[in-house]
Amino acid sequence: MNTTNPVLELKNVNKSFGPIDVLHDISLKVHAGEVLCLLGDNGAGKSTLIKTLAGVHKPTSGQMLMDGEEVSFDCPKDAASRGISTVHQFGGTFPLMTIGRSFFVGVEPTKKFGPFTIFDRKTANETAVKAVKEFGITRIDDGDRLIGGLSGGERQSLAIARAVHFGARVLILDEPTAALGVKEATHVLRIVFEARKRGLAVIFITHQVMHAMTVGDHFAVLIRGALAADFRKGEKTREEITDLMAGGEAMADLEGEIESYMSAHEGHPPPPAH
Ligand SMILES: Nc1ncnc2c1ncn2[C@@H]1O[C@H](COP(=O)(O)OP(=O)(O)O)[C@@H](O)[C@H]1O
Ligand SMILES: [Mg+2]
């Protein structure tokens, strides 16, 4: 059990959009050096919850605390200035921008050139490549390459390395592995683990139980906007977690149906479709 103060804490947070209640009474603690996996089916409220943490939405009621002190964010910049960094699916970067450029969007390193201040491409490229290398990403070796030429996993990894480089304390990843193949997803999970090793509090949103179980220390399951379960690594099996998520029962029913079909048809394969 982690006894240090949580970096981020939610106390009885509710969020409604007009008459629509999306989040119900969410209380949750996020610690440094831990990966909190936020699990839930589509529409459960995962994105709404992290947008509330990241200053996109204001909670309708309830409290948010950082290092034990109540905080309130008027916009994403407020949250970012407190070290809350969100990486969106696909890395949120621009395909036609170079790696060096995109790494420094909003924080461009400049140098004096006569009376002008210009973007320092060489320093930007070197810094970006060095930062990703420290994360064990060796395939990104040229800051002049375009973002559009990177794979989905590489973009995610670059975005995570960037957030860590600029001092993120809470790293929020909204379904970073959802659109990736097995190899690429593994790569991104490795980068998530790297961020954890560097002492960040990572909030990893996914509906893929296997991905969550690989890197997660702490798990929260959202069902229709409410916390259905909050547990730590080793406390539940993969089957139990799947069952907790909406759809788990339906999946078990289907498995049962397939099993009985198979045993009924053993030795009598069904005829080919055509
Ligand atoms: N701005 C909004 N206005 C009204 N309803 C919203 C808004 N944003 C999300 N919702 C609703 O909240 C629910 C949860 O959505 P979301 O947080 O995107 O879920 P998830 O990320 O888990 O798939 C959905 O029913 C969605 O339609
Ligand atoms: Mg979502």
XYZ file of C-alpha atoms in Angstrom, residues 27-125:
99
model
C -13.365 9.735 -5.387
C -9.936 8.639 -6.510
C -6.266 9.033 -5.509
C -3.319 9.100 -7.895
C 0.216 8.585 -6.531
C 3.648 9.435 -7.927
C 5.497 6.494 -9.444
C 2.273 4.593 -10.060
C 0.168 3.728 -13.053
C -3.552 4.116 -12.415
C -5.552 2.319 -15.089
C -8.942 3.780 -15.739
C -11.023 1.038 -17.279
C -14.481 1.186 -18.725
C -16.499 0.449 -21.821
C -17.221 3.065 -24.481
C -19.447 5.784 -23.069
C -18.557 5.007 -19.424
C -17.246 8.532 -18.842
C -13.478 7.964 -19.020
C -12.769 10.894 -21.340
C -15.071 13.187 -19.375
C -13.239 12.286 -16.180
C -9.786 13.012 -17.565
C -10.964 16.185 -19.285
C -12.146 17.316 -15.875
C -8.693 16.588 -14.417
C -7.037 18.396 -17.323
C -9.021 21.629 -17.030
C -11.184 21.102 -20.126
C -14.341 20.701 -18.004
C -15.094 22.072 -14.568
C -16.618 19.619 -12.099
C -20.262 20.396 -11.337
C -19.505 19.604 -7.703
C -16.795 17.981 -5.622
C -13.145 18.759 -5.001
C -9.837 18.292 -6.755
C -6.617 18.370 -4.750
C -2.959 18.410 -5.761
C -0.438 17.522 -3.055
C -3.272 17.846 -0.571
C -4.216 21.384 -1.616
C -7.500 22.191 -3.357
C -7.121 23.263 -6.997
C -9.487 24.581 -9.632
C -8.640 24.886 -13.307
C -10.281 27.401 -15.629
C -8.626 26.006 -18.735
C -6.196 23.278 -19.854
C -3.291 25.734 -19.520
C -3.995 26.039 -15.774
C -3.786 22.272 -15.394
C -0.655 22.122 -17.568
C 1.071 24.747 -15.445
C 0.523 22.464 -12.441
C 2.171 19.599 -14.313
C -0.917 17.787 -15.595
C -0.172 16.709 -19.129
C -2.543 14.903 -21.477
C -1.460 12.846 -24.450
C -4.351 12.225 -26.812
C -4.824 9.289 -29.099
C -2.452 9.467 -32.107
C -0.113 11.675 -30.067
C -1.961 14.879 -30.899
C 0.762 16.069 -33.254
C 0.790 17.496 -36.746
C 1.789 15.204 -39.630
C 3.527 17.924 -41.652
C 5.655 19.173 -38.784
C 9.186 17.942 -38.118
C 9.954 16.016 -34.941
C 12.141 18.864 -33.627
C 9.453 21.459 -34.309
C 6.596 19.487 -32.788
C 8.643 18.731 -29.673
C 8.861 22.457 -28.979
C 5.401 23.640 -30.034
C 4.569 26.452 -27.634
C 8.047 26.450 -26.033
C 10.313 27.111 -29.032
C 14.023 27.479 -28.252
C 15.188 30.659 -29.955
C 18.548 32.173 -30.841
C 19.567 35.707 -31.776
C 20.251 36.315 -35.441
C 21.106 39.981 -35.866
C 18.051 41.885 -34.636
C 15.811 38.824 -35.042
C 15.006 35.983 -32.767
C 14.676 32.813 -34.783
C 13.719 29.224 -34.057
C 16.861 27.284 -33.215
C 16.351 24.220 -35.374
C 19.626 22.510 -34.513
C 19.158 22.781 -30.736
C 15.509 21.758 -31.040
C 16.381 18.673 -33.087
